[in-house]
Short mmCIF file of C-alpha atoms and ligand atoms in Angstrom, two decimals:
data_model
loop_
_atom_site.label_atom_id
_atom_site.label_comp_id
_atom_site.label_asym_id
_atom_site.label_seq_id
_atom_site.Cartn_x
_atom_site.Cartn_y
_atom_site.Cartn_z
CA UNK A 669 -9.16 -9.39 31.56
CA UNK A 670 -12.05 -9.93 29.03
CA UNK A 671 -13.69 -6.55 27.92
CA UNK A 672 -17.59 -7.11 28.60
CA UNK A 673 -20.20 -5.97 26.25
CA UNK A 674 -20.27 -2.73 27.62
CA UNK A 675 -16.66 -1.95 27.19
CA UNK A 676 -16.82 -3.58 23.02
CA UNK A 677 -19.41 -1.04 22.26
CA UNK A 678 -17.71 1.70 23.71
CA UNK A 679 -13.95 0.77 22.29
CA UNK A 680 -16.04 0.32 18.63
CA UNK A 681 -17.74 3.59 19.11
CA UNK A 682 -13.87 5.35 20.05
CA UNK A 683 -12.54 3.68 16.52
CA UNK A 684 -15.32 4.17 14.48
CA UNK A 685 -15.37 7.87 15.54
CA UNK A 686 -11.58 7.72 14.93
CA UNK A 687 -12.10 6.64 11.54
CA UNK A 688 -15.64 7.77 10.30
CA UNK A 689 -15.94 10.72 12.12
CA UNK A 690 -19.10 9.68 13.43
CA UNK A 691 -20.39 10.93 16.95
CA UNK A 692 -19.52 8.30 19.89
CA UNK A 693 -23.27 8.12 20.85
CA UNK A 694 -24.42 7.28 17.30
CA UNK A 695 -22.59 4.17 17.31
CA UNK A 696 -25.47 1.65 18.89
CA UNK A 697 -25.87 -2.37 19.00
CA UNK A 698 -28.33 -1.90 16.47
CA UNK A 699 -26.47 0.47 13.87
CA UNK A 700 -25.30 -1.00 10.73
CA UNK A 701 -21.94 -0.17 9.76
CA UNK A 702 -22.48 0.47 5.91
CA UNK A 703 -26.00 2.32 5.85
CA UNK A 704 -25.95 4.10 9.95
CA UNK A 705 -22.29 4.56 10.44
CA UNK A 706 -20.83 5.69 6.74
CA UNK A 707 -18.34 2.97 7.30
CA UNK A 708 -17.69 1.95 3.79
CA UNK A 709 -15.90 -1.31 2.97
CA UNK A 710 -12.47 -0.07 3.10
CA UNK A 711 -12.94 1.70 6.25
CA UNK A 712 -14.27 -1.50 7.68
CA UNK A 713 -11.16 -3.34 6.85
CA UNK A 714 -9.54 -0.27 9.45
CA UNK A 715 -11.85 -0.62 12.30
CA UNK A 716 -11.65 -4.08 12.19
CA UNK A 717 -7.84 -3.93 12.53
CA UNK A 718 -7.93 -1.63 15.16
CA UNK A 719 -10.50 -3.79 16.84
CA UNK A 720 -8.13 -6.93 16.72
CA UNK A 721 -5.45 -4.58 18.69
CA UNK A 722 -7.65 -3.56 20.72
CA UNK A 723 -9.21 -6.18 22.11
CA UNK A 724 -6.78 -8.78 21.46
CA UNK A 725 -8.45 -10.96 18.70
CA UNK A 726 -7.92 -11.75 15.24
CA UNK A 727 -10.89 -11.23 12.73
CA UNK A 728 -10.03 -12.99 9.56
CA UNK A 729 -11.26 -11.45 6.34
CA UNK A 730 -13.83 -14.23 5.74
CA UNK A 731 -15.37 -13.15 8.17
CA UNK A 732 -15.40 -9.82 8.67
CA UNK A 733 -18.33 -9.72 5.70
CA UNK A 734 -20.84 -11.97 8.50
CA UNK A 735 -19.97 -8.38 10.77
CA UNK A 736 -22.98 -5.76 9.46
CA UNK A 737 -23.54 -4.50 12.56
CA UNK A 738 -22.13 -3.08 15.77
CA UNK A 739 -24.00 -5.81 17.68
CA UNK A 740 -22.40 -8.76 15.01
CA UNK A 741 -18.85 -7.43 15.83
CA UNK A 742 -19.43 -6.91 19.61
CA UNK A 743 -20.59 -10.30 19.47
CA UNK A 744 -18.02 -11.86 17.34
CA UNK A 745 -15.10 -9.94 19.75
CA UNK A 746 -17.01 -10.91 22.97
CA UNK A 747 -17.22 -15.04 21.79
CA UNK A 748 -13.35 -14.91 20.07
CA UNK A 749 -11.26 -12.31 22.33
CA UNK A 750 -8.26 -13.60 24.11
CA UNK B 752 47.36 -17.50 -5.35
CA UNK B 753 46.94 -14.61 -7.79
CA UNK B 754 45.11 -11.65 -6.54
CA UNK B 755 41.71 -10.39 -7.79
CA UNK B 756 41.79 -6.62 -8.39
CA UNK B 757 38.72 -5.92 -7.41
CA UNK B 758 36.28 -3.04 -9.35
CA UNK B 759 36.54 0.35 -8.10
CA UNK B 760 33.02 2.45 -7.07
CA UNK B 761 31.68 5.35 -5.59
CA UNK B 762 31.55 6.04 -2.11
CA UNK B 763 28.11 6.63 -2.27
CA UNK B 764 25.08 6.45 -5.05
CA UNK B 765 22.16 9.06 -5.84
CA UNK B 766 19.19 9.60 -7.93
CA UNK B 767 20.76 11.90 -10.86
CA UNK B 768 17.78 12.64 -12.57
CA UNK B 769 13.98 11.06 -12.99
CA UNK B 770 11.55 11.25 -16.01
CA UNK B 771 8.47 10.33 -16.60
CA UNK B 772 6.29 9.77 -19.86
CA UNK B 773 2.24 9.31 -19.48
CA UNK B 774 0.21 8.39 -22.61
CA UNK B 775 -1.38 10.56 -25.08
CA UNK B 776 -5.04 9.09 -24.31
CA UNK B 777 -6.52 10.42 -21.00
CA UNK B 778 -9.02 7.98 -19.41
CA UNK B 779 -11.98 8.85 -17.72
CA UNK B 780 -14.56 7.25 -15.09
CA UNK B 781 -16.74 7.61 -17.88
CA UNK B 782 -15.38 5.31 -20.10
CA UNK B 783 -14.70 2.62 -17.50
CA UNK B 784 -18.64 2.92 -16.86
CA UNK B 785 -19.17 1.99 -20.45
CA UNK B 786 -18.37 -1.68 -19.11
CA UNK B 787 -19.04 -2.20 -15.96
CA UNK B 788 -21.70 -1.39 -13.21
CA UNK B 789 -20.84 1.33 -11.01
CA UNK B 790 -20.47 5.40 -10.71
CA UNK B 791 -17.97 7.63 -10.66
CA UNK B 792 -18.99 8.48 -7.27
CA UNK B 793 -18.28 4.89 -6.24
CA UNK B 794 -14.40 4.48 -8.13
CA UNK B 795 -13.00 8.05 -6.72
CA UNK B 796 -14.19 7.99 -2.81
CA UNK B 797 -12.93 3.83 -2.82
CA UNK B 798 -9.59 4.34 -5.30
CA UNK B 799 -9.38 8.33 -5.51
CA UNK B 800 -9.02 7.85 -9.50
CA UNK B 801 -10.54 10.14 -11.80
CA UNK B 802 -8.49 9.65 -15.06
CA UNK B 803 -6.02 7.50 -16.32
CA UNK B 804 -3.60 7.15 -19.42
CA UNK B 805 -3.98 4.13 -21.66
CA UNK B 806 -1.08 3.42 -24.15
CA UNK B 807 -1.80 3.23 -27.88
CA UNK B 808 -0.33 0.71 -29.81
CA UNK B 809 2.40 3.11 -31.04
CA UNK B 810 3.18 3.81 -27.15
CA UNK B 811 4.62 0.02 -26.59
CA UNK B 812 6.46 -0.71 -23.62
CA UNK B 813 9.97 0.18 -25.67
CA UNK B 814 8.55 3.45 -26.54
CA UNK B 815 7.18 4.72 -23.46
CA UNK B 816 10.45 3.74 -21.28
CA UNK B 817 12.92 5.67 -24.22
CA UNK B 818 10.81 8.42 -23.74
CA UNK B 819 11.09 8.98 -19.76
CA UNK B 820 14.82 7.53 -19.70
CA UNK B 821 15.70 10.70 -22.11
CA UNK B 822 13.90 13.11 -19.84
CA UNK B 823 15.94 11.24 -16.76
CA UNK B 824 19.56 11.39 -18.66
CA UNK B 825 18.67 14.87 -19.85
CA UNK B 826 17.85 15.87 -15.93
CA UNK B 827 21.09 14.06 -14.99
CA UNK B 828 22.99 16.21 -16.69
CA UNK B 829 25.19 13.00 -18.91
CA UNK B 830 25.42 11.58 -22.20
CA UNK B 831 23.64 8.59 -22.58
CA UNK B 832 27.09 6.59 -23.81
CA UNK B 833 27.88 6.98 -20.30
CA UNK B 834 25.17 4.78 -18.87
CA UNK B 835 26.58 0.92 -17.55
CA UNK B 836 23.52 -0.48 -17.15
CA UNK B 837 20.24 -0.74 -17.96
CA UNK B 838 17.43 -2.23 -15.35
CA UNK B 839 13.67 -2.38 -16.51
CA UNK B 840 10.96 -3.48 -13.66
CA UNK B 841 7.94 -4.27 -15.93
CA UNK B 842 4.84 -7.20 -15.59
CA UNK B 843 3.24 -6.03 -19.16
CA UNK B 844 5.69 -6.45 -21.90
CA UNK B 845 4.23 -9.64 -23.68
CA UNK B 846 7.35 -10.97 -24.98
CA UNK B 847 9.25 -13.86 -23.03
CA UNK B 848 12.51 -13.46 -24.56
CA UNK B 849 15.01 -10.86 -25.26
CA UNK B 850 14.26 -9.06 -22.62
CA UNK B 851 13.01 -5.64 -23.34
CA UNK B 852 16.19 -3.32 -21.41
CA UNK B 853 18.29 -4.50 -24.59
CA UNK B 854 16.34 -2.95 -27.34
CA UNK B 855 15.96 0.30 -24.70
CA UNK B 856 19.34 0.39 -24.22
CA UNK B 857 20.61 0.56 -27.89
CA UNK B 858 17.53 3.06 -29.19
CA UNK B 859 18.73 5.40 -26.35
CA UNK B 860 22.85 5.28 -27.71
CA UNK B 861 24.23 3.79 -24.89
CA UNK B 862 27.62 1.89 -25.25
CA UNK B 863 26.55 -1.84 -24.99
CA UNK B 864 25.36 -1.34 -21.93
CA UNK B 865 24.78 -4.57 -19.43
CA UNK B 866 20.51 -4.53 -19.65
CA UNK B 867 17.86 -6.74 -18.36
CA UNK B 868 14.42 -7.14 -16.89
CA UNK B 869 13.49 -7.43 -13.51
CA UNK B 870 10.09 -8.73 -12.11
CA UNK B 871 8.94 -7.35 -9.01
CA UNK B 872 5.28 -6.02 -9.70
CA UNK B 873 4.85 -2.75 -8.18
CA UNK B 874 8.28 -3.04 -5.24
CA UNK B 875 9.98 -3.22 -9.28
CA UNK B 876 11.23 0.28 -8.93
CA UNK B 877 12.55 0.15 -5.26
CA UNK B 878 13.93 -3.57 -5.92
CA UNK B 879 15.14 -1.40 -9.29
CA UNK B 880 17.17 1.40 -7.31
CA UNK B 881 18.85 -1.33 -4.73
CA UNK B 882 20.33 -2.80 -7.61
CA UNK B 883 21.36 0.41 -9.39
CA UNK B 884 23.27 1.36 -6.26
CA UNK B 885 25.11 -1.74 -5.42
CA UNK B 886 26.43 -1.54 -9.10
CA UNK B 887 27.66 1.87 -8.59
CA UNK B 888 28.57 1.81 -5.59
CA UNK B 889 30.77 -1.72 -6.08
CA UNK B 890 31.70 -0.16 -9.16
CA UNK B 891 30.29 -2.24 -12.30
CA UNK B 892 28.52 0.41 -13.83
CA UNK B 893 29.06 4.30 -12.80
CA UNK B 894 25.76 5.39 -13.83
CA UNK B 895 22.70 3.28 -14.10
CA UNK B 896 19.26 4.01 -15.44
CA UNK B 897 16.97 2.13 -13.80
CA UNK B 898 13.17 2.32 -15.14
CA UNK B 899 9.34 1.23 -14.01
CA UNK B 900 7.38 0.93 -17.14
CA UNK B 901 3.77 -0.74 -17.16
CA UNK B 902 0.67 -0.86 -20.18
CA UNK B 903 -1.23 -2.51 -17.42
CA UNK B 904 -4.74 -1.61 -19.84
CA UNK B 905 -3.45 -4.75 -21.42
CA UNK B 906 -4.06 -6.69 -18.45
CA UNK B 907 -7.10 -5.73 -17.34
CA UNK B 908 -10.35 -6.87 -17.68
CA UNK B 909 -12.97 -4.39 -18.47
CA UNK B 910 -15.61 -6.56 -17.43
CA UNK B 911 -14.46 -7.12 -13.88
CA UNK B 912 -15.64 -4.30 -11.43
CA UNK B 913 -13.24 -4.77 -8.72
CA UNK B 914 -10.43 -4.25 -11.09
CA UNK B 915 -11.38 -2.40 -14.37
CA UNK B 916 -10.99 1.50 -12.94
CA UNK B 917 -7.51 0.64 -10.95
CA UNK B 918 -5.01 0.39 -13.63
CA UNK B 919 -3.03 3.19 -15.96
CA UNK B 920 -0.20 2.80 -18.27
CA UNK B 921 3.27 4.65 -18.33
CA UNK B 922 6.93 4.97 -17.92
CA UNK B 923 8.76 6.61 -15.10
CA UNK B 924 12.92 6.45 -15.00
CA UNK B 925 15.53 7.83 -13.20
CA UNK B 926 19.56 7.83 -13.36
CA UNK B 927 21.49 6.95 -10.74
CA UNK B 928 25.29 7.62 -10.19
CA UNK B 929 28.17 8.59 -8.03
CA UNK B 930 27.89 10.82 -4.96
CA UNK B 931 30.16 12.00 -2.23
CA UNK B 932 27.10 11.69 0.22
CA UNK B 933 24.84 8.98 1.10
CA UNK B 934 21.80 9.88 -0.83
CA UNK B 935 20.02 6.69 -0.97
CA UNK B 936 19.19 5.15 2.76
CA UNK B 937 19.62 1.47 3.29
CA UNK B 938 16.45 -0.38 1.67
CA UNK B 939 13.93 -2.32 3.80
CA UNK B 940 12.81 -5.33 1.22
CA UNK B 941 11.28 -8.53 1.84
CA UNK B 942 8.69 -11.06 0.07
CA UNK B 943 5.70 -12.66 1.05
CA UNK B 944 5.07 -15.64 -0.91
CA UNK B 945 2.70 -17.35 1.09
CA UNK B 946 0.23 -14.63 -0.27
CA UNK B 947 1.23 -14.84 -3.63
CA UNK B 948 -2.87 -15.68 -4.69
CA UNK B 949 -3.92 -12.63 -3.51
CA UNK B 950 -2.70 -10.52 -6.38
CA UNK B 951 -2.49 -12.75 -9.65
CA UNK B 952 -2.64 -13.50 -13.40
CA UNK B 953 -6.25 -14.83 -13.91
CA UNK B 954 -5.09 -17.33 -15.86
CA UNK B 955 -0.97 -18.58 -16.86
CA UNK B 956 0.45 -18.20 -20.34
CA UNK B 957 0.89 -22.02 -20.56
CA UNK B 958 -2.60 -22.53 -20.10
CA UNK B 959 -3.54 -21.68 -24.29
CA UNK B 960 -1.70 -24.70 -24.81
CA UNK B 961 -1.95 -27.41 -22.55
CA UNK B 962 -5.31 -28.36 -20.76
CA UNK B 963 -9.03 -27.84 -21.99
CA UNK B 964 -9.16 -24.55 -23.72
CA UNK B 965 -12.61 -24.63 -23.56
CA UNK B 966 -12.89 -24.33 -20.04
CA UNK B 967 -10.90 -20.65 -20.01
CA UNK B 968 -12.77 -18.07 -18.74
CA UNK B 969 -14.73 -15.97 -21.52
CA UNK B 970 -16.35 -12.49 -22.04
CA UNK B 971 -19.86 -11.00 -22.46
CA UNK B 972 -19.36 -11.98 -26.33
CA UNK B 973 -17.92 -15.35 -25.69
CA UNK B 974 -14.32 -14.45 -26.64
CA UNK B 975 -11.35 -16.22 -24.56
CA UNK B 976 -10.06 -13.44 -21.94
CA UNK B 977 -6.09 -12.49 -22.44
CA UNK B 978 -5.36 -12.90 -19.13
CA UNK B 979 -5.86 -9.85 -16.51
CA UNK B 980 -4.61 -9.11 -13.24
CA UNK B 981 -6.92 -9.92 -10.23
CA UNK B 982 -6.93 -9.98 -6.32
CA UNK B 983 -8.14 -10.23 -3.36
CA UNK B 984 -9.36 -6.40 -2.63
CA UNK B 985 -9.73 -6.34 1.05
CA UNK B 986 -7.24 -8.73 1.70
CA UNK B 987 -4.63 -6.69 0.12
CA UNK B 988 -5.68 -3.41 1.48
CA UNK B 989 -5.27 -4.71 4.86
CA UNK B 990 -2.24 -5.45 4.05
CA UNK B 991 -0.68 -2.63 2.54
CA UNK B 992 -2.32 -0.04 5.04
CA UNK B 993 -0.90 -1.99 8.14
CA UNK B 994 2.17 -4.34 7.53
CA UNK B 995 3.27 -1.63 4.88
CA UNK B 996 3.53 1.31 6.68
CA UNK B 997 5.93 -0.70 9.59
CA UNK B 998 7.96 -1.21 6.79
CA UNK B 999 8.09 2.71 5.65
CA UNK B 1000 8.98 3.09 9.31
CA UNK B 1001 11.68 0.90 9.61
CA UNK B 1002 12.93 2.39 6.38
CA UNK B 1003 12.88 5.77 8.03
CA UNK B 1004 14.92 3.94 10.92
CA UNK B 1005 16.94 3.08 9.02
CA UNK B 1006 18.02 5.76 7.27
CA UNK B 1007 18.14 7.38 10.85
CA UNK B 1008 15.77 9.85 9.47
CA UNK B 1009 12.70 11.25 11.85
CA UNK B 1010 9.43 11.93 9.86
CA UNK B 1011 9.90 15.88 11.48
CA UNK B 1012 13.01 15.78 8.90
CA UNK B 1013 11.16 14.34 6.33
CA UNK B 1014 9.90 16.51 3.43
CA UNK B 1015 8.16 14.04 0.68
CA UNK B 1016 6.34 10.74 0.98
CA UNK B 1017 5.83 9.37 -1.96
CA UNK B 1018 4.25 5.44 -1.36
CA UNK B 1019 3.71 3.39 -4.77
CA UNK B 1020 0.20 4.83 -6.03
CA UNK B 1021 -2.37 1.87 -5.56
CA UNK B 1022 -5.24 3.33 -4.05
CA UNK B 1023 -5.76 6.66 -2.49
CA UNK B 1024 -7.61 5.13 0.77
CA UNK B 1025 -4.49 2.93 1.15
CA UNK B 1026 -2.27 6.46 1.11
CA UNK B 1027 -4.18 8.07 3.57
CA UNK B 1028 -4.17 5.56 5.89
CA UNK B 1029 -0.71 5.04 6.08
CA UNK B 1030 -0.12 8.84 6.45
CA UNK B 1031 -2.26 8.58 9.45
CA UNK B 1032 -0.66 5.18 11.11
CA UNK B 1033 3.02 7.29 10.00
CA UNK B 1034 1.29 9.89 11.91
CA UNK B 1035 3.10 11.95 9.25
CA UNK B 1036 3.36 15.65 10.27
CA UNK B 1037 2.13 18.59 8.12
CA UNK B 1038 4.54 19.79 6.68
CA UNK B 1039 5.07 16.58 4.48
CA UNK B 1040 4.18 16.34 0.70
CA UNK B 1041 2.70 13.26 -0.17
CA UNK B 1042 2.11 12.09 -4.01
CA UNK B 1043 -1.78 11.99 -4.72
CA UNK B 1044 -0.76 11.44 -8.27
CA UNK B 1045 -3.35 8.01 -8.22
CA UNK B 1046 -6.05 10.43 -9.07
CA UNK B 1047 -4.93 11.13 -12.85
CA UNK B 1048 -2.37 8.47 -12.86
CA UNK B 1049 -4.56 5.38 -11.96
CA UNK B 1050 -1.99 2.40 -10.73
CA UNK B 1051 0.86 1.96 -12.97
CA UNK B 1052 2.72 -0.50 -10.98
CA UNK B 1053 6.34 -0.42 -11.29
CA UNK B 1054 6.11 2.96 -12.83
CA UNK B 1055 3.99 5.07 -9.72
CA UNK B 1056 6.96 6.03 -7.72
CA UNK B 1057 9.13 7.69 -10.39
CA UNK B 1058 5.89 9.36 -12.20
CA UNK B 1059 4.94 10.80 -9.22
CA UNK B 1060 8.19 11.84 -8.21
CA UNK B 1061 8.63 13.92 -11.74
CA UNK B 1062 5.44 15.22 -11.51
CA UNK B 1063 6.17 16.77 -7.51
CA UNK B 1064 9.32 18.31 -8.57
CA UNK B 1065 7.60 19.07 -12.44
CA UNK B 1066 4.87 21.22 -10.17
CA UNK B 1067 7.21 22.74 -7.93
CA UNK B 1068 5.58 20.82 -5.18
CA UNK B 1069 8.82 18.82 -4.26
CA UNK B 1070 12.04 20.13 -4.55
CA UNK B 1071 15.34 19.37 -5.59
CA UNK B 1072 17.59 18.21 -2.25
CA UNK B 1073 14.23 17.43 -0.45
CA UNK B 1074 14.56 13.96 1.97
CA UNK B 1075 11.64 11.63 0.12
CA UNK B 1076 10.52 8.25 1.91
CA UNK B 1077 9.66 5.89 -1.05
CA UNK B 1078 8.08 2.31 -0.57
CA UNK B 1079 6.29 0.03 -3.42
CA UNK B 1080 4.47 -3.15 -2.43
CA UNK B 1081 2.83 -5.17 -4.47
CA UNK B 1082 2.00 -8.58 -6.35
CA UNK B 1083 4.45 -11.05 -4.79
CA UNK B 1084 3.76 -10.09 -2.12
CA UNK B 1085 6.91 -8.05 -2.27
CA UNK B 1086 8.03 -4.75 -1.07
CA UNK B 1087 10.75 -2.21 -0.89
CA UNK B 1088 11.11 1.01 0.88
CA UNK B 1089 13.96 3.29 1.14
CA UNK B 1090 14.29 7.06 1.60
CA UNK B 1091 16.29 9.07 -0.75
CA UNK B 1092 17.66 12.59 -1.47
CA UNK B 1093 15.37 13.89 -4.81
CA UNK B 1094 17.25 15.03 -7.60
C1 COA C 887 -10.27 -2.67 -5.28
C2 COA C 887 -10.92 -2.03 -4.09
C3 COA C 887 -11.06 -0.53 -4.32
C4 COA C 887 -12.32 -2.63 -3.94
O1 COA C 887 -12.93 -2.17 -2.77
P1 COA C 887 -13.62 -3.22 -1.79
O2 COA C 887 -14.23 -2.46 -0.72
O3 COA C 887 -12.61 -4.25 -1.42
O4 COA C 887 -14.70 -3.86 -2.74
P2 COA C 887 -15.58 -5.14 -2.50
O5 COA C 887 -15.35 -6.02 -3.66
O6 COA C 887 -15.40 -5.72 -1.15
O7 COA C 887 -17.00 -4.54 -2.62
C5 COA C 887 -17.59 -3.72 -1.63
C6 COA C 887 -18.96 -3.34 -2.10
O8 COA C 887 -18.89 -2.49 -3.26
C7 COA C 887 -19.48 -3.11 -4.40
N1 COA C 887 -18.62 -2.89 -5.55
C8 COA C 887 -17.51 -3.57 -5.91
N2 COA C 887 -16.97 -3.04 -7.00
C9 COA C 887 -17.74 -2.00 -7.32
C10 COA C 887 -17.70 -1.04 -8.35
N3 COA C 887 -16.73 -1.02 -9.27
N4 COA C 887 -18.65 -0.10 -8.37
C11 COA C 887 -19.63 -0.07 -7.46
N5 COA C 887 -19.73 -0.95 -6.47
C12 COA C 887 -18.79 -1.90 -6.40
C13 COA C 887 -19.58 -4.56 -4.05
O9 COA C 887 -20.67 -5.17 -4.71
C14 COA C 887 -19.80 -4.52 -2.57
O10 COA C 887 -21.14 -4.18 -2.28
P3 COA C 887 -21.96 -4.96 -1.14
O11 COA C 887 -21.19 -4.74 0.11
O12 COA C 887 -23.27 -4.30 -1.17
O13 COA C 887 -21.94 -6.38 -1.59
C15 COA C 887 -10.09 -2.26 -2.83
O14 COA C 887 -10.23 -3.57 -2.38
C16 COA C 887 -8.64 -1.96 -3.01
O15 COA C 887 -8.23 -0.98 -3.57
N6 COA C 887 -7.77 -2.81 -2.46
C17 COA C 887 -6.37 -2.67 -2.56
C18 COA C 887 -5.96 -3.24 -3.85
C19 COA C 887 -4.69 -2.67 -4.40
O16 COA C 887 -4.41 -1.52 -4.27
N7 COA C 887 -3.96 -3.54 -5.04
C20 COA C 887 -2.78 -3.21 -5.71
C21 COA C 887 -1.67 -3.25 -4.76
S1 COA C 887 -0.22 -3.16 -5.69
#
């Protein structure tokens, strides 16, 4: 079954904690993941790939730069997610 | 029909004895700054470098490798004259023919020993070590040095900021020969060509002399580049921290070795963040010593795996007998892991 919006936000905030270290409830719609988050580029490449297991889509690297913010991959994951 | 006697070999194969030889000319952030816009700050938290070695002119690719492979036959405990063959993994030495194992081989005394190149970008040293023990195992050589030697400064361009503070130069060598034990695990190896762009030669050799010179690609003083080495950063990350560390575990598998018995991890030194990451998706316990040596080392291809390795059992960090999981990856794509017994 499709994750809802809800549920994206949530698994991003588990990975990014995972990864950054950052607290669950900073990780917001609104947050960037550069400048808010201290998710540098490298790190981004390893929430994104736990993203794609996670919710069962693939985010190709072209696109992954277009993803700034929590609310640009929740969105991307909600439109593309199988 | 007439019978073929066929050669006789070793039961088994191990890694005799490793050496290592880093330039003179120690490298700092500093300098790299001097040509590109960044900080130090930046190149250590996204690579982990800090220095480098960069090979004089004197330290050629000849040089460096008959340095290591003396430390390597010295650790092994044999005379050079004993060595049957000679295997060099290198990307930076400039000339297309000999290759460059035949000149290594006679300045180190062997007896005409069977020597050539390989090319297998930074997998040359694992791709290096299957070879070395099929031949002694099968019997065409009893001991073989097999070395990973790189002046990779010669391929970089200074002016290019995703690529100018990755790349070191050295030699790294070991000796492998007869055992009565398996010391060498089966190798997990493959190739990827269908990503072959996303670590390349800026431009080919043939391209000085056929086509528009004109259009090559120039520097800040308008002087035709030598051709560098650059990729597709985040493309290749991904893949090295992900596909690459299914491959160290199915070299562990393999081997029918648990990462509880494990006591060294030494991955090919490309990028700090990349070793990390695959310690946490090995979910690697404790207990295990993993090479760091990027951080004064910078990437020296071919030659990471055996540098580090020196430098662990050189520090006392590693020991002698110790069960090391070893995997290169690299330009190709290609990769090799295996895990071995340290010597
Ligand atoms: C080379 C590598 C460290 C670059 O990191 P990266 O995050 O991919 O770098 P990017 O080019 O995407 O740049 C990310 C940001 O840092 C900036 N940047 C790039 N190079 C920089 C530098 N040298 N100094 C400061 N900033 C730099 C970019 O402008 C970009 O900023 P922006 O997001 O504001 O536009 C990284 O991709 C890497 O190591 N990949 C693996 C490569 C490897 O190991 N290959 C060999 C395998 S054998």
């Amino acid at each position: 079954m499709a994750a809802t919006q809800e549920e994206i936000v949530a698994g991003l905030a588990e990975i990014v904690n995972e990864i950054a270290g950052i607290p669950v409830e900073d990780v917001q719609l609104d947050k960037s993941f550069t400048d808010d988050l201290d998710v540098d580029s490298l790190s981004m490449v390893e929430v994104v790939v736990a993203a794609e297991e996670r919710f069962d889509v693939k985010i190709p690297d072209e696109d992954v730069k277009n993803l700034k913010t929590v609310g640009d991959a929740t969105e991307y994951i909600l439109k593309h997610q199988g | 029909m007439p019978k073929i006697k066929p050669a006789k070999g070793a039961p088994y194969a191990r890694i005799l004895g490793v050496g290592g030889y880093r330039p003179t000319r120690v490298v700092p952030n500093e300098v790299i700054l001097e040509r590109i816009d960044s900080s130090d700050e930046w190149i250590r938290s996204r690579s982990g470098i800090e220095t480098r070695h960069w090979a004089s002119p004197e330290e050629t690719v000849a040089a460096m490798s008959v340095e290591a492979s003396g430390k390597a036959i010295a650790g092994a405990g044999i005379d050079a004259s004993q060595i049957g063959a000679v295997v060099v993994s290198t990307v930076s030495h400039f000339s297309q023919t000999p290759a460059i194992a035949t000149e290594i081989a006679d300045r180190l005394g062997t007896n005409k020993a069977a020597a050539f190149d390989i090319s297998a970008g930074c997998a040359g040293f694992g791709y290096g070590l299957t070879l070395a023990k099929g031949m002694v195992v099968e019997g065409s050589a009893e001991y073989v040095l097999v070395i990973g030697v790189e002046r990779l400064s010669d391929l970089t361009d200074l002016e290019d900021r995703a690529t100018a503070f990755l790349f070191g130069d050295g030699a790294g060598a070991v000796v492998v020969g007869p055992s009565q034990e398996p010391a060498i695990g089966p190798t997990v190896w493959g190739s990827e060509g269908d990503k072959a762009q996303t670590i390349k030669q800026t431009v080919s050799w043939d391209r000085f002399h056929t086509g528009d010179v004109s259009e090559l690609p120039v520097d800040s003083e308008g002087n035709i580049k030598f051709p560098a080495i650059t990729q597709e950063g985040q493309a290749v990350f991904r893949w090295a921290v992900f596909e690459m560390a299914k491959v160290a575990q199915q070299a562990l598998d393999a081997a029918g070795i648990s990462s509880d018995d494990l006591d060294v991890f030494i991955p090919h030194q490309a990028n700090v963040r990349i070793i990390d990451s695959m310690v946490k998706t090995l979910k690697l316990p404790e207990h295990v010593t993993v090479a760091r040596d990027i951080r004064t080392t910078g990437n020296t291809s071919a030659a990471s795996i055996p540098l580090a390795m020196e430098r662990l059992l050189a520090t006392g960090e590693a020991k002698s007998g110790d069960t090391a999981l070893v995997i290169g990856f690299g330009a190709g794509l290609v990769y090799a892991a295996t895990v071995v017994t340290l010597p």
